[in-house]
Amino acid sequence: MDDWKPSPLIKPFGARKKRSWYLTWKYKLTNQRTLRRFCQTGAVLFLLVTVIVNIKLILDTRRAISEASEDLEPEQDYDETLGRLEPPRRRGSGPRRVLDVEVYSSRSKVYVAVDGTTVLEDEAREQGRGIHVIVLNQATGHVMAKRVFDTYSPHEDEAMVLFLNMVAPGRVLICTVKDEGSFHLKDTAKALLRSLGSQAGPALGWRDTWAFVGRKGGPVLGEKHSKSPALSSWGDPVLLKTDVPLSSAEEAECHWTDTEMNRRRRRFCSKVEGYGSVCSCKDPTPIEFSPDPLPNNKVLNVPVAVIAGNRPNYLYRMLRSLLSAQGVSPQMITVFIDGYYEEPMDVVALFGLRGIQHTPISIKNARVSQHYKASLTATFNLFPEAKFAVVLEEDLDIAVDFFSFLSQSIHLLEEDDSLYCISAWNDQGYEHTAEDPALLYRVETMPGLGWVLRRSLYKEELEPKWPTPEKLWDWDMWMRMPEQRRGRECIIPDVSRSYHFGIVGLNMNGYFHEAYFKKHKFNTVPGVQLRNVDSLKKEAYEVEIHRLLSGAEVLDHSKDPCEDSFLPDTEGHTFVAFIRMEKEDDFTTWTQLAKCLHIWDLDVRGNHRGLWRLFRKKNHFLVVGVPASPYSVKKPPSVTPIFLEPPPKEEGAPGAAEQT
Amino acid sequence: MGKLNNANESSLKIINAYLNEGWFRIAENMGFQCLKIESKDPRLDGIDSLSGTEIPLHYICKLATHAIHLVVFHERSGNYLWHGHLRLKGHIDKKFVPFQKLQFGRYPGAFDRPELQQVTIDGLTVRIPKNPVHFLEEIPHSRFIECRYKEARAFFQQYLDDNTVEAMTFRKSAKDLLQLAAKTLKKLGVRFWLSSGTCLGWYRQCNIIPYSKDVDLGIFIQDYKSDIIIAFQDAGLPLKHKFGKVEDSLELSFQGKDDVKLDIFFFYEETDHMWNGGTQAKTGKKFKYLFPKFTLCWTEFVDMKVHVPCETIEYIEANYGKTWKIPVKMWDWKNSPPNVRSNGIWPISEWDEVIQLY
């Protein structure tokens, strides 16, 4: 190692020469480790900054909130933004003076758009055939009414004429045809269209398409029409685009005197069309009624629940009759609407009543039964002191002495535990089978259609076990079941105090209405004094029946009970007939008798321990089922009970029992 | 009764049978500046999604330096009157009147229905409660909290409600028992609140839990009165067992009809917590259940006005833990509650006094 000499290439070992600071920093910065460190620090700094900004934001927001509510207790607020679903409506009418309207008519689709918003669109198959009519407010462009008239079918054109005649002058009318609208478009309707200025409407032919925009009483604003070339084909689709000039708000409204009532009327009439003379400028129908007060009114503080859906014109008719009844307390009325429909709420607001909307649950009849439950619970919640509630529906006319009838009979519901309800409806009370408005019966059925519900019955028995939403049951059929009714009876009048006028509904149709409801007797006599009300209590009623049967004349049982000649041509007598009724549930003969007498025969109604009471030819007619009825003892031994056999079943026997 | 005092602000209370707002316009025409506070009707909240128009809760009418605060009371099931929270929505002027000074409106409140009498004050005929002292005494203790209907509905979406006949019958018996107990304790002037399983039922599902087997109430030990036992006996509820003594871990249990028991737990106050005691009859073991301190609020439960702890979630979580939302059918009072502590054992000499079974 002695001759080791340092290599000249290698730098001498010793203190490093100082580099220039530029190089030092360059090396430091480009060094991998430094770079990494730099990035890490950068990331941490960035995070810190974000955190600080967030904290500051939170503190600021907190401070802002606490300033806003410094007087108040921070409280949970549910559903503050429960919005009501609104149908598509024209957006704010600023200084716009013109509406841009599009109308489309074709075989399978119709639509109408106002300023870009579709207000009508129907391209579903198998429905919406005929002439669609839309009424717009001439000052705002707001949709006031939407109707469809299936003028392919008979009588719809008459409805259309009725409707169009009721529309106020100046309103914008839009018509469009889907599929076919001329087959039953008769002369009166055609003349009306001509008077609107339409040229194609009066000449509408088979399967033609037609779109029309005009004013009621004023000029046509646009019209397009396409003739169908052959019987088997349709007219071409037509698309009509027009500009509709808007009038001022003042021109669109009437000038009624400024009262609270007319303010409500104005609000209603500027939103809704199709209610005729309510909105007439010259002679508006009254919307406030002053029926005679009822002296000693025992039902003054009984809440009234009107169960409604989306049939606003029915609701309108019903509320008019309700508010005209003697002894009505408008502040006790609550209308429960099954769904967020505007027009029924508008009708309720027109009359100044309280309306509550219910979010619909479930489907079909279960939806109705859930709506009933919510409405009844709400009624008893809103009126915690009330021991009863009156339950009405939107398709009933209410008799002028409805409350008088209840005032005289309600003490029975209070005093007699064997009673289930009081109802205004006699299932068997037709024009030819009901006579005496002062007469009451006890029956083993729950007719509904205008009735009184005891609070204790609802709260203790019905509400806890009301059918749940998935059970597709009719609420009234459920209430009639023996598990619910438990052998209790309802009080009904001989002549009904309500009239069911609804033709359209979940369980209704025109034929059903004609057959079972149209000829129902309805009391129009005011202030009827009910006779011998206390004889409707349990034991007293038996005494009364006994008295009636003892004095009744036994008819000739060899004659045909379906014939009018079964009863002699007297008036005011009491007759009794005995029919075969083997067991408590044997209704074979009764059902046949009900059928031939044209009263309710879809199921058994109106009986009390095997006894039915009605009138025939203005005589009181009692029917006793032998031997099931305890009143069979009144049958003379020589009399054979009548037996009516059901006819042999033909194919396609008429459908199952349908109830409303 | 003399002159109306409170020169700057007077409160008027009216019962809303049917509030006609004609007076509102008249007041405005006279120069008053009026403010109306309305809100949704809580009586409709308990039912699935009903919404009606809002109901008026408060009116404040101001003229120069005077203001009149009109509180609208609404009747609710359970024979009581309820008034709403005075909550100022966004656009309302916060300086309209000194809201902090108002006597009513900080919380919703519940009051017994007072009978009214007509008097003349300053030449004006007005009506005041027949027992004004009682009404005024109620004010500081009138705070009301609503049952959590929305959460209850969510609960039933998840755990279907029991609709069997047994459940219904139990609910009815429990409700009757609760009403009887409430009536008896009210007559004695003893305050109580819903405790344990009954409180959980209120908080979680706004109803009686069908499998809870009994009704549980809490009473502060300082409110104890010696004639409680006799009063219940007279009401038809015989004493089933008595554990502990007034000084320590007192617990009473009464027998209602249909095999439903009424358990009354007495709560003892310490500096920073509350507790109630439990006793195991067989072994004489003592247990202590700890709760954070709480105050009492009114609420509506099965058509009755009853007390519950205002700080309910803390109370419930102490007793049932964080998993209180999950129904548990098998609950062992000795082990299941998270707030249970063993508290020693009764000396045998005291057993006759502290463990009485009938």
Coordinates of C-alpha atoms in Angstrom, one line a residue, chain B residues 52-312:
Chain B
G52 CA -106.8 20.9 4.9
T53 CA -106.6 24.7 5.0
E54 CA -104.4 26.1 7.7
I55 CA -105.9 27.0 11.1
P56 CA -105.3 30.3 12.9
L57 CA -103.0 30.0 15.9
H58 CA -102.2 33.5 17.0
Y59 CA -103.2 37.1 16.1
I60 CA -101.2 40.0 17.2
C61 CA -102.8 43.5 16.8
K62 CA -100.7 46.5 17.3
L63 CA -101.8 50.2 17.7
A64 CA -99.1 52.7 18.7
T65 CA -97.4 51.3 21.8
H66 CA -100.1 48.8 22.7
A67 CA -100.4 45.3 21.4
I68 CA -103.0 42.7 21.9
H69 CA -102.1 39.1 21.6
L70 CA -105.0 36.8 20.7
V71 CA -104.2 33.2 21.3
V72 CA -106.5 30.8 19.6
F73 CA -107.3 27.6 21.5
H74 CA -108.5 24.5 19.7
E75 CA -110.3 21.6 21.2
R76 CA -108.7 18.2 21.0
S77 CA -109.7 14.7 21.9
G78 CA -108.9 14.1 25.5
N79 CA -111.0 17.0 26.7
Y80 CA -108.3 19.6 26.6
L81 CA -107.5 22.8 24.8
W82 CA -104.4 23.2 22.7
H83 CA -102.7 26.3 21.4
G84 CA -100.0 26.4 18.8
H85 CA -96.5 27.5 18.5
L86 CA -95.9 31.2 17.5
R87 CA -93.6 30.7 14.7
L88 CA -92.6 33.6 12.5
K89 CA -92.4 32.6 8.8
G90 CA -89.7 34.1 6.7
H91 CA -91.3 37.4 5.5
I92 CA -92.7 38.5 8.8
D93 CA -91.1 41.5 10.5
K94 CA -89.3 40.2 13.6
K95 CA -89.5 43.6 15.2
F96 CA -93.3 43.8 14.9
V97 CA -93.7 43.4 18.7
P98 CA -91.1 42.2 21.3
F99 CA -91.9 38.5 20.7
Q100 CA -89.6 37.4 23.4
K101 CA -91.8 39.1 26.0
L102 CA -95.0 37.3 25.0
Q103 CA -96.4 34.9 27.6
F104 CA -97.7 32.4 25.1
G105 CA -96.3 31.0 21.9
R106 CA -92.8 29.9 22.8
Y107 CA -94.0 26.4 22.7
P108 CA -97.4 24.8 21.9
G109 CA -99.4 24.5 25.1
A110 CA -102.1 22.3 26.5
F111 CA -104.7 23.4 29.2
D112 CA -107.6 21.8 30.9
R113 CA -110.9 23.1 29.6
P114 CA -111.8 25.9 31.9
E115 CA -115.4 26.8 32.7
L116 CA -115.9 30.5 32.0
Q117 CA -117.8 33.2 33.8
Q118 CA -118.8 36.6 32.6
V119 CA -117.4 39.7 34.4
T120 CA -117.2 43.4 33.7
I121 CA -113.8 45.0 33.6
D122 CA -113.4 48.7 32.8
G123 CA -117.0 48.8 31.6
L124 CA -116.4 45.9 29.1
T125 CA -118.1 42.6 29.5
V126 CA -115.6 39.8 29.1
R127 CA -115.4 36.2 30.1
I128 CA -112.7 34.8 32.3
P129 CA -112.1 31.3 33.7
K130 CA -114.2 30.5 36.8
N131 CA -110.9 29.5 38.4
P132 CA -108.4 32.0 37.2
V133 CA -105.7 30.9 39.7
H134 CA -105.8 27.3 38.3
F135 CA -105.5 28.6 34.8
L136 CA -102.6 30.9 35.6
E137 CA -100.9 28.1 37.4
E138 CA -101.1 25.9 34.4
I139 CA -99.2 28.3 32.2
P140 CA -95.6 27.6 33.2
H141 CA -96.3 23.8 33.0
S142 CA -98.3 23.8 29.8
R143 CA -95.7 22.9 27.2
F144 CA -97.0 20.4 24.7
I145 CA -95.2 18.1 22.3
E146 CA -96.9 16.3 19.4
C147 CA -96.7 12.6 18.9
R148 CA -94.4 11.7 16.0
Y149 CA -97.0 10.6 13.6
K150 CA -94.7 10.6 10.6
E151 CA -92.2 8.4 12.2
A152 CA -95.0 6.2 13.5
R153 CA -96.2 5.7 10.0
A154 CA -92.7 4.9 8.8
F155 CA -92.4 2.4 11.7
F156 CA -95.6 0.6 10.6
Q157 CA -94.4 0.5 7.0
Q158 CA -91.5 -1.5 8.2
Y159 CA -93.1 -3.6 11.0
L160 CA -96.7 -4.2 10.2
D161 CA -99.2 -3.4 12.9
D162 CA -100.7 -6.3 14.8
N163 CA -104.3 -6.4 13.9
T164 CA -105.2 -9.6 15.7
V165 CA -108.1 -9.8 18.1
E166 CA -105.8 -10.3 21.0
A167 CA -103.8 -7.2 20.2
M168 CA -107.0 -5.1 19.9
T169 CA -108.4 -6.4 23.2
F170 CA -105.1 -5.7 24.9
R171 CA -105.0 -2.2 23.5
K172 CA -108.6 -1.6 24.7
S173 CA -107.9 -2.9 28.2
A174 CA -104.7 -1.0 28.5
K175 CA -106.4 2.2 27.4
D176 CA -109.2 1.7 29.9
L177 CA -106.6 1.1 32.6
L178 CA -104.6 4.1 31.7
Q179 CA -107.8 6.3 31.8
L180 CA -108.7 4.9 35.2
A181 CA -105.2 5.5 36.6
A182 CA -105.2 9.0 35.2
K183 CA -108.5 9.8 36.8
T184 CA -107.5 8.4 40.1
L185 CA -104.1 10.3 40.2
K186 CA -105.7 13.5 39.1
K187 CA -108.2 13.4 41.9
L188 CA -105.3 12.9 44.3
G189 CA -103.4 15.7 42.6
V190 CA -100.4 13.5 41.8
R191 CA -98.4 14.2 38.7
F192 CA -97.4 11.2 36.6
W193 CA -95.9 10.5 33.2
L194 CA -95.8 7.6 30.7
S195 CA -92.7 5.5 31.4
S196 CA -91.0 2.4 30.1
G197 CA -92.9 0.4 27.5
T198 CA -95.9 2.8 27.5
C199 CA -93.5 5.7 26.7
L200 CA -91.8 3.7 24.0
G201 CA -95.1 3.0 22.5
W202 CA -96.0 6.6 22.4
Y203 CA -92.6 7.7 21.0
R204 CA -92.2 5.0 18.5
Q205 CA -95.6 4.2 17.2
C206 CA -98.1 6.7 18.8
N207 CA -100.0 3.7 20.2
I208 CA -99.9 1.1 22.8
I209 CA -97.5 -1.7 22.0
P210 CA -99.6 -4.8 21.7
Y211 CA -97.2 -7.2 23.4
S212 CA -96.2 -4.9 26.2
K213 CA -98.3 -6.7 28.8
D214 CA -98.7 -3.8 31.2
V215 CA -99.1 0.0 31.6
D216 CA -96.0 1.8 33.0
L217 CA -96.2 5.1 34.7
G218 CA -93.6 7.3 36.5
I219 CA -94.1 9.5 39.5
F220 CA -91.5 11.8 41.2
I221 CA -91.0 10.5 44.8
Q222 CA -91.5 13.9 46.2
D223 CA -95.1 13.8 44.8
Y224 CA -95.8 10.5 46.6
K225 CA -98.9 10.5 48.8
S226 CA -99.7 7.8 51.2
D227 CA -103.3 7.5 50.1
I228 CA -102.3 6.4 46.6
I229 CA -102.8 2.7 47.4
I230 CA -106.2 3.2 49.0
A231 CA -107.3 5.5 46.2
F232 CA -106.5 2.8 43.5
Q233 CA -108.1 0.2 45.6
D234 CA -111.3 2.2 45.7
A235 CA -111.1 2.7 42.0
G236 CA -111.2 -1.1 41.5
L237 CA -107.4 -1.7 41.1
P238 CA -106.2 -3.8 44.0
L239 CA -102.5 -3.7 45.0
K240 CA -100.6 -6.6 43.5
H241 CA -97.2 -5.9 44.9
K242 CA -95.2 -3.2 46.7
F243 CA -91.4 -3.2 46.5
G244 CA -89.0 -0.9 48.3
K245 CA -90.0 2.0 50.6
V246 CA -90.5 5.7 50.2
E247 CA -86.8 6.3 51.0
D248 CA -85.5 3.9 48.5
S249 CA -86.6 2.1 45.3
L250 CA -90.3 2.4 45.8
E251 CA -92.4 0.5 43.2
L252 CA -96.1 -0.2 43.2
S253 CA -98.0 -2.6 41.0
F254 CA -101.8 -2.8 40.7
Q255 CA -104.0 -5.4 39.0
G256 CA -106.3 -4.2 36.3
K257 CA -108.9 -6.3 34.5
D258 CA -108.1 -8.8 31.7
D259 CA -104.7 -9.5 33.3
V260 CA -103.2 -6.1 32.6
K261 CA -101.0 -4.7 35.3
L262 CA -100.4 -1.1 36.2
D263 CA -96.7 -0.5 37.2
I264 CA -95.8 2.7 38.9
F265 CA -92.1 3.5 39.2
F266 CA -91.1 6.2 41.6
F267 CA -88.2 8.4 40.5
Y268 CA -85.5 9.7 42.8
E269 CA -83.5 12.8 42.0
E270 CA -79.7 13.1 42.4
T271 CA -77.5 16.1 41.6
D272 CA -77.0 15.2 38.0
H273 CA -79.3 12.3 37.2
M274 CA -82.6 10.6 38.1
W275 CA -83.1 7.0 38.9
N276 CA -85.8 4.5 39.8
G277 CA -85.5 1.2 41.6
G278 CA -86.4 -2.4 41.0
T279 CA -86.5 -5.4 43.3
Q280 CA -86.3 -9.1 42.5
A281 CA -88.8 -10.7 44.9
K282 CA -87.1 -14.1 45.0
T283 CA -83.7 -13.0 45.9
G284 CA -84.1 -9.5 47.4
K285 CA -81.7 -8.1 44.8
K286 CA -82.0 -4.4 44.2
F287 CA -81.6 -2.7 40.8
K288 CA -81.2 0.9 39.9
Y289 CA -82.2 2.4 36.5
L290 CA -80.4 5.6 35.6
F291 CA -81.9 8.4 33.6
P292 CA -80.6 11.8 32.6
K293 CA -82.6 14.6 34.2
F294 CA -85.8 15.5 32.4
T295 CA -88.8 17.9 32.6
L296 CA -92.4 17.0 31.9
C297 CA -94.4 18.0 28.8
W298 CA -98.0 17.3 27.8
T299 CA -98.9 15.2 24.9
E300 CA -101.9 13.4 23.4
F301 CA -101.9 9.6 23.7
V302 CA -104.9 7.3 22.9
D303 CA -107.3 10.2 23.2
M304 CA -105.9 11.4 26.5
K305 CA -103.7 14.4 27.6
V306 CA -100.8 12.9 29.6
H307 CA -97.3 13.8 30.5
V308 CA -94.1 12.5 28.9
P309 CA -90.5 13.5 29.4
C310 CA -89.8 16.5 27.2
E311 CA -86.3 15.1 26.6
T312 CA -87.9 11.9 25.3

